[in-house]
């Protein structure tokens, strides 16, 4: 699916950016319960901001040097340059390695929730080890 | 025969033996191999591709087999040990005996979430977090700090009433018992408990917190209770489903066990009360 979603992401980026941005600004880590369920929303916009002193970035994988955004459906998230492992749920919500059981509405909310949990700690790469 | 007991009913000696067996597995490296295996599946199980341990029908038999393997490792250290279960509908506050210093220890301190009492605190017993996604190597918790409440008995009953085991598309979007128990849809049971505990339990490396096993032992017991209520409801899907473990497909990472092999828990253990 990554090829299709990547094209969709590029095509929808400008149209979706306004809406996606509005949905998140001022809300912080939006709980998934507040997100519309069922309909899969458009691909999220790219973002690049400083949140609680950490640089958080999100966008199409490869757009900022992502090396294996294999589970984000072509989208990757970074915190201070380190990749956060993310995954998109079937309903369009997102989870990460750090908030794995608590879906967020957008990748930016996911990045902010991770920053909240990290309390300043750096991400370390965690790759599959037993297979 | 292994008898799994409610953690609230354990004697002081049973708690001590369980904790000591956990510490022994940690020391010899076997504990961390379970954390790694779980995290590997967390990272690779996807709604739109191959999925085995999570967000799929085999969530329940996969974790049953995973817990049996872990329980057998504990018993290789101390044959008297069985996995206890945590009924979070009853023992639902940080004041529960589960979180006392003689058992799992309490919540993390506010500054950095670090657990500072009990056998799994960073100091003393070598409970170092090695399989991790960030630089911190101490066990963290935030019991109830996320703002969610633990599921209630009524919420559990509403999920146990679901007559169908699972349904297409066999993932986090599914209707049916499995996905409502797992928590991606509906009142949210299993996922919510991970979030309530917080810290490592909220991450893909959740088995770093020993409460992982007690939580999943109760989720496993709820599967048994569901089977008792719906004796004519089979595991689904039966066969021929792409990316999904059918009834008689083998499950990774073992390769020699199927969901059908896991349907009857009494081959491996029983409970202290009728399930």
Coordinates of C-alpha atoms in Angstrom, one line a residue:
Chain A
X1 CA 0.0 0.0 0.0
X2 CA 2.9 2.4 0.5
X3 CA 3.1 3.4 -3.2
X4 CA -0.5 4.4 -3.3
X5 CA -0.6 6.1 0.0
X6 CA 2.6 8.0 -0.8
X7 CA 1.0 9.4 -4.0
X8 CA -2.1 10.2 -2.1
X9 CA 0.0 11.9 0.6
X10 CA 1.7 14.1 -2.0
X11 CA -1.5 14.9 -3.8
X12 CA -3.5 15.5 -0.7
X13 CA -0.8 17.2 1.3
X14 CA -1.8 20.8 0.5
X15 CA -5.5 20.2 0.8
X16 CA -5.2 18.2 4.0
X17 CA -2.7 20.3 5.7
X18 CA -5.1 23.0 6.8
X19 CA -7.6 20.6 8.2
X20 CA -5.1 18.3 9.8
X21 CA -3.3 21.3 11.4
X22 CA -6.6 22.8 12.7
X23 CA -7.5 19.5 14.2
X24 CA -4.4 19.4 16.3
X25 CA -3.4 22.9 17.1
X26 CA -4.0 23.6 20.8
X27 CA -5.2 20.1 21.5
X28 CA -1.9 18.4 22.3
X29 CA -2.1 14.6 22.5
X30 CA -5.6 14.2 21.1
X31 CA -7.2 11.1 22.5
X32 CA -8.3 8.6 19.9
X33 CA -11.8 8.6 21.3
X34 CA -12.2 12.2 20.0
X35 CA -11.2 11.1 16.5
X36 CA -13.9 10.1 14.0
X37 CA -14.0 6.3 13.7
X38 CA -14.9 4.3 10.7
X39 CA -14.0 6.6 7.8
X40 CA -10.3 6.6 7.0
X41 CA -9.2 10.2 6.9
X42 CA -6.9 11.7 4.2
X43 CA -3.2 11.2 4.5
X44 CA -1.9 13.5 7.2
X45 CA 0.2 16.6 6.4
X46 CA 3.9 16.9 7.1
X47 CA 4.9 18.8 10.2
X48 CA 8.1 20.1 11.7
X49 CA 8.0 21.9 15.0
X50 CA 9.5 22.2 18.4
X51 CA 7.4 20.7 21.2
X52 CA 8.5 20.8 24.8
X53 CA 12.0 21.4 23.6
X54 CA 12.1 18.5 21.2
X55 CA 12.1 18.8 17.4
X56 CA 9.3 16.6 16.1
X57 CA 9.0 15.9 12.4
X58 CA 6.5 13.9 10.3
X59 CA 6.1 13.3 6.6
X60 CA 6.3 10.9 3.8
X61 CA 9.0 8.3 4.4
X62 CA 12.2 9.4 2.7
X63 CA 11.2 13.0 2.7
X64 CA 13.5 13.6 5.6
X65 CA 15.9 10.7 5.4
X66 CA 13.7 8.0 6.8
X67 CA 15.4 4.6 6.3
X68 CA 12.7 2.1 7.2
X69 CA 9.2 3.6 7.8
X70 CA 7.9 0.2 7.0
X71 CA 4.9 0.3 9.3
X72 CA 3.7 3.8 8.9
X73 CA 2.2 3.2 5.5
X74 CA 4.8 5.5 3.8
X75 CA 4.8 8.1 6.6
X76 CA 7.5 8.5 9.2
X77 CA 8.0 10.4 12.4
X78 CA 11.2 11.6 14.0
X79 CA 12.1 13.1 17.4
X80 CA 15.3 15.0 17.4
X81 CA 16.2 13.2 14.2
X82 CA 15.7 9.7 15.6
X83 CA 12.9 7.7 14.0
X84 CA 9.9 6.8 16.1
X85 CA 8.4 3.4 15.2
X86 CA 4.8 4.1 14.1
X87 CA 1.9 2.2 12.7
X88 CA -1.4 3.2 11.2
X89 CA -4.6 1.4 12.4
X90 CA -7.3 0.3 10.0
X91 CA -9.5 3.2 11.2
X92 CA -6.9 5.7 10.4
X93 CA -5.6 6.3 13.9
X94 CA -2.0 5.9 14.8
X95 CA 0.1 4.2 17.5
X96 CA 3.8 4.2 18.2
X97 CA 6.4 2.0 20.0
X98 CA 6.0 4.4 23.0
X99 CA 2.2 4.7 23.2
X100 CA 1.4 1.4 21.6
X101 CA -2.1 0.7 23.2
X102 CA -3.5 4.3 23.0
X103 CA -4.3 5.3 19.4
X104 CA -3.9 9.0 18.5
X105 CA -5.8 10.8 15.8
X106 CA -2.7 12.2 13.9
X107 CA 1.0 11.5 13.6
X108 CA 1.6 14.9 15.3
X109 CA -0.4 13.9 18.3
X110 CA 1.5 10.6 18.3
X111 CA 4.8 12.5 18.3
X112 CA 3.7 14.8 21.1
X113 CA 2.5 11.9 23.2
X114 CA 5.9 10.3 22.7
X115 CA 7.6 13.5 23.8
X116 CA 5.4 13.7 26.9
X117 CA 6.4 10.1 27.8
X118 CA 10.1 10.5 27.1
X119 CA 10.6 13.3 29.6
X120 CA 13.7 14.4 27.8
X121 CA 15.1 10.8 27.1
X122 CA 16.5 10.1 23.7
X123 CA 15.0 7.4 21.4
X124 CA 17.2 4.4 20.7
X125 CA 16.8 2.3 17.6
X126 CA 15.0 -1.0 18.4
X127 CA 15.0 -3.5 15.6
X128 CA 13.5 -6.9 15.5
X129 CA 16.0 -9.3 17.1
X130 CA 14.6 -12.8 17.0
X131 CA 13.5 -13.2 13.4
Chain B
X1 CA -0.6 -29.7 37.9
X2 CA -0.3 -25.9 37.5
X3 CA -3.1 -24.0 39.3
X4 CA -3.3 -20.3 38.4
X5 CA -4.5 -18.3 41.3
X6 CA -5.9 -14.8 41.8
X7 CA -3.0 -12.6 42.8
X8 CA -5.0 -11.2 45.7
X9 CA -5.2 -14.7 47.2
X10 CA -1.5 -15.5 47.2
X11 CA 0.3 -16.2 50.4
X12 CA 3.4 -14.3 51.4
X13 CA 5.5 -17.4 50.5
X14 CA 3.9 -17.7 47.1
X15 CA 4.6 -14.1 46.3
X16 CA 8.2 -14.5 47.4
X17 CA 8.7 -17.5 45.3
X18 CA 7.1 -15.9 42.2
X19 CA 9.2 -12.8 42.6
X20 CA 12.4 -14.8 43.1
X21 CA 11.7 -16.9 40.0
X22 CA 11.2 -13.7 37.9
X23 CA 14.5 -12.3 39.2
X24 CA 16.3 -15.6 38.3
X25 CA 15.0 -15.5 34.7
X26 CA 16.1 -11.8 34.5
X27 CA 19.6 -12.7 35.7
X28 CA 20.2 -15.5 33.2
X29 CA 18.8 -13.5 30.2
X30 CA 15.8 -15.6 29.5
X31 CA 13.4 -12.9 30.7
X32 CA 14.7 -10.3 28.2
X33 CA 14.3 -12.9 25.4
X34 CA 10.5 -12.9 26.1
X35 CA 10.5 -9.1 26.0
X36 CA 12.3 -9.1 22.6
X37 CA 9.9 -11.7 21.1
X38 CA 6.8 -9.7 22.2
X39 CA 8.2 -6.5 20.8
X40 CA 9.1 -8.1 17.5
X41 CA 5.5 -9.2 17.1
X42 CA 4.2 -5.8 18.2
X43 CA 6.3 -4.2 15.5
X44 CA 5.4 -6.6 12.7
X45 CA 1.7 -7.4 13.3
X46 CA -0.2 -5.1 11.0
X47 CA -3.8 -4.6 10.1
X48 CA -3.1 -4.9 6.4
X49 CA -0.5 -7.6 6.3
X50 CA 0.7 -10.7 8.2
X51 CA -0.5 -10.6 11.8
X52 CA -0.1 -13.2 14.5
X53 CA 0.4 -11.9 18.1
X54 CA -1.9 -8.9 18.1
X55 CA -4.8 -7.2 16.2
X56 CA -5.9 -10.6 14.9
X57 CA -7.8 -13.7 15.8
X58 CA -4.7 -15.4 17.1
X59 CA -4.2 -12.7 19.8
X60 CA -5.7 -15.0 22.3
X61 CA -4.0 -18.4 21.4
X62 CA -0.7 -16.6 20.7
X63 CA -0.6 -15.1 24.2
X64 CA -1.8 -18.3 25.8
X65 CA 1.1 -20.2 24.3
X66 CA 3.5 -17.3 25.1
X67 CA 2.4 -17.4 28.8
X68 CA 2.7 -21.2 29.0
X69 CA 6.2 -20.9 27.7
X70 CA 7.0 -18.2 30.2
X71 CA 5.4 -20.2 33.0
X72 CA 7.4 -23.2 32.1
X73 CA 10.6 -21.1 32.3
X74 CA 9.5 -19.9 35.8
X75 CA 8.9 -23.5 36.8
X76 CA 12.4 -24.5 35.6
X77 CA 13.6 -22.2 38.4
X78 CA 11.0 -23.1 41.0
X79 CA 8.5 -25.9 40.2
X80 CA 6.0 -24.7 42.7
X81 CA 5.4 -21.4 40.8
X82 CA 2.3 -20.7 38.6
X83 CA 1.4 -17.5 36.9
X84 CA -1.1 -15.6 39.0
X85 CA -3.8 -13.5 37.4
X86 CA -4.8 -9.9 38.1
X87 CA -8.6 -9.3 38.1
X88 CA -8.4 -5.6 37.4
X89 CA -12.2 -5.2 37.7
X90 CA -11.8 -5.9 41.4
X91 CA -8.3 -4.8 42.4
X92 CA -8.6 -1.5 40.6
X93 CA -6.6 1.1 42.5
X94 CA -2.9 1.7 43.2
X95 CA -3.6 0.7 46.8
X96 CA -4.2 -2.9 45.9
X97 CA -1.9 -5.5 47.5
X98 CA -0.6 -6.3 44.0
X99 CA 1.4 -3.0 44.1
X100 CA 2.8 -3.5 47.6
X101 CA 6.6 -3.6 48.2
X102 CA 6.4 -7.4 48.9
X103 CA 5.0 -8.1 45.5
X104 CA 5.3 -5.9 42.3
X105 CA 6.1 -2.5 44.0
X106 CA 4.1 0.6 43.4
X107 CA 3.7 3.4 40.9
X108 CA 6.5 5.5 39.6
X109 CA 7.6 8.8 41.2
X110 CA 6.3 11.9 39.5
X111 CA 9.7 13.3 38.4
X112 CA 10.6 10.5 36.0
X113 CA 8.1 7.7 36.4
X114 CA 10.7 5.5 38.1
X115 CA 9.5 2.7 40.3
X116 CA 11.3 3.1 43.6
X117 CA 10.0 0.2 45.8
X118 CA 9.7 -3.5 45.5
X119 CA 11.9 -6.1 43.9
X120 CA 11.8 -4.5 40.5
X121 CA 13.0 -1.0 41.4
X122 CA 16.2 0.1 39.7
X123 CA 18.2 -0.3 42.8
X124 CA 19.0 -3.6 44.4
X125 CA 18.0 -6.6 42.3
X126 CA 19.3 -5.8 38.9
X127 CA 16.0 -5.3 37.2
X128 CA 17.6 -3.3 34.4
X129 CA 15.5 -2.5 31.3
X130 CA 17.6 -3.8 28.4
X131 CA 15.0 -4.2 25.6
X132 CA 13.8 -0.6 25.3
X133 CA 13.0 2.2 22.9
X134 CA 14.6 5.0 24.7
X135 CA 17.7 5.7 26.9
X136 CA 16.1 5.0 30.3
X137 CA 17.0 1.7 31.9
X138 CA 14.8 1.8 35.0
X139 CA 11.3 0.4 35.3
X140 CA 8.6 3.0 34.9
X141 CA 4.9 3.1 35.9
X142 CA 2.2 5.7 36.2
X143 CA -0.7 3.8 37.8
X144 CA -3.9 5.7 36.7
X145 CA -2.0 8.8 35.8
X146 CA -3.2 8.7 32.2
X147 CA -6.7 9.6 33.3
X148 CA -8.3 6.3 32.2
X149 CA -10.1 4.0 34.7
X150 CA -9.7 0.3 34.8
X151 CA -12.5 -1.6 33.1
X152 CA -15.5 -2.5 35.3
X153 CA -17.2 -5.9 35.8
X154 CA -20.1 -4.7 33.8
X155 CA -17.9 -3.7 30.9
X156 CA -16.3 -7.2 31.0
X157 CA -19.7 -8.8 31.1
X158 CA -20.8 -6.8 28.1
X159 CA -17.8 -8.2 26.1
X160 CA -18.3 -11.7 27.4
X161 CA -21.8 -11.6 26.0
X162 CA -20.5 -11.2 22.4
X163 CA -21.4 -14.6 20.8
X164 CA -19.1 -14.5 17.8
X165 CA -15.3 -15.1 18.4
X166 CA -14.0 -12.8 15.6
X167 CA -15.0 -11.4 12.3
X168 CA -13.7 -10.1 9.0
X169 CA -11.5 -8.1 8.4
X170 CA -9.8 -10.0 11.3
X171 CA -7.9 -7.0 12.5
X172 CA -8.2 -3.9 14.8
X173 CA -11.4 -2.9 12.9
X174 CA -13.2 -6.2 13.6
X175 CA -16.4 -6.7 15.5
X176 CA -16.7 -9.8 17.7
X177 CA -15.4 -11.0 21.1
X178 CA -11.6 -11.0 20.3
X179 CA -11.3 -7.4 19.2
X180 CA -13.5 -6.1 22.0
X181 CA -11.5 -8.0 24.6
X182 CA -8.2 -6.8 22.9
X183 CA -9.7 -3.3 23.0
X184 CA -9.2 -1.7 19.6
X185 CA -13.0 -1.4 19.4
X186 CA -15.8 -0.9 21.9
X187 CA -15.5 -0.4 25.7
X188 CA -11.8 -1.4 25.5
X189 CA -10.6 -4.0 28.0
X190 CA -7.0 -5.3 27.4
X191 CA -5.5 -2.2 25.8
X192 CA -6.9 0.1 28.4
X193 CA -5.2 -1.8 31.2
X194 CA -1.9 -1.4 29.5
X195 CA -2.6 2.4 29.3
X196 CA -3.7 2.5 33.0
X197 CA -0.5 1.0 34.3
X198 CA 1.5 3.4 32.1
X199 CA 5.3 3.5 31.8
X200 CA 6.7 0.4 30.1
X201 CA 3.3 -1.3 30.1
X202 CA 2.1 1.3 27.6
X203 CA 4.9 0.5 25.1
X204 CA 5.6 -2.3 22.7
X205 CA 8.1 -3.6 25.2
X206 CA 5.4 -4.0 27.8
X207 CA 6.7 -7.4 29.3
X208 CA 9.5 -5.4 30.9
X209 CA 6.9 -4.9 33.7
X210 CA 6.2 -8.2 35.4
X211 CA 2.5 -7.1 35.7
X212 CA 2.3 -7.9 32.0
X213 CA 2.0 -11.6 32.8
X214 CA -0.7 -11.1 35.5
X215 CA -2.7 -8.9 33.1
X216 CA -2.5 -11.4 30.3
X217 CA -3.2 -14.3 32.6
X218 CA -6.5 -12.6 33.4
X219 CA -7.2 -11.8 29.7
X220 CA -6.6 -15.5 29.1
X221 CA -9.0 -16.5 31.8
X222 CA -11.6 -14.2 30.3
X223 CA -11.2 -16.2 27.0
X224 CA -12.0 -19.4 29.0
X225 CA -15.0 -17.7 30.6
X226 CA -16.2 -16.7 27.2
X227 CA -15.8 -20.3 26.0
X228 CA -17.9 -21.5 28.9
X229 CA -20.7 -19.0 28.0
X230 CA -20.6 -19.8 24.3
X231 CA -19.8 -23.5 24.0
X232 CA -21.0 -23.7 20.5
X233 CA -19.0 -20.6 19.2
X234 CA -15.8 -21.8 17.5
X235 CA -12.5 -20.0 16.9
X236 CA -12.7 -18.1 13.7
X237 CA -11.6 -18.0 10.9
X238 CA -11.7 -21.8 10.1
X239 CA -9.5 -21.9 7.0
X240 CA -8.1 -20.1 3.9
X241 CA -7.7 -16.6 5.3
X242 CA -4.8 -14.5 3.9
X243 CA -2.4 -13.0 6.4
X244 CA -4.3 -14.5 9.3
X245 CA -3.8 -17.6 11.5
X246 CA -6.7 -20.0 10.8
X247 CA -7.8 -22.6 13.3
X248 CA -5.2 -25.2 12.1
X249 CA -2.5 -22.9 10.9
X250 CA 0.8 -22.9 12.9
X251 CA 1.7 -19.8 14.7
X252 CA 5.1 -18.1 14.6
X253 CA 7.5 -18.1 16.3
X254 CA 7.0 -21.7 17.5
X255 CA 5.9 -23.2 14.2
X256 CA 4.5 -26.3 15.9
X257 CA 1.4 -25.0 17.6
X258 CA -2.0 -24.0 16.2
X259 CA -5.0 -22.1 17.7
X260 CA -6.7 -25.5 17.8
X261 CA -4.0 -26.8 20.1
X262 CA -4.6 -23.9 22.5
X263 CA -8.4 -24.0 22.9
X264 CA -8.4 -26.3 26.0
X265 CA -6.3 -24.7 28.7
X266 CA -6.9 -27.6 31.1
X267 CA -4.2 -29.5 29.2
X268 CA -1.7 -27.1 30.7
X269 CA -3.2 -25.5 33.9
X270 CA -6.4 -25.0 35.8
X271 CA -7.7 -22.1 37.9
X272 CA -8.3 -21.7 41.6
X273 CA -12.0 -21.0 40.9
X274 CA -14.4 -22.3 38.2
X275 CA -13.8 -20.2 35.1

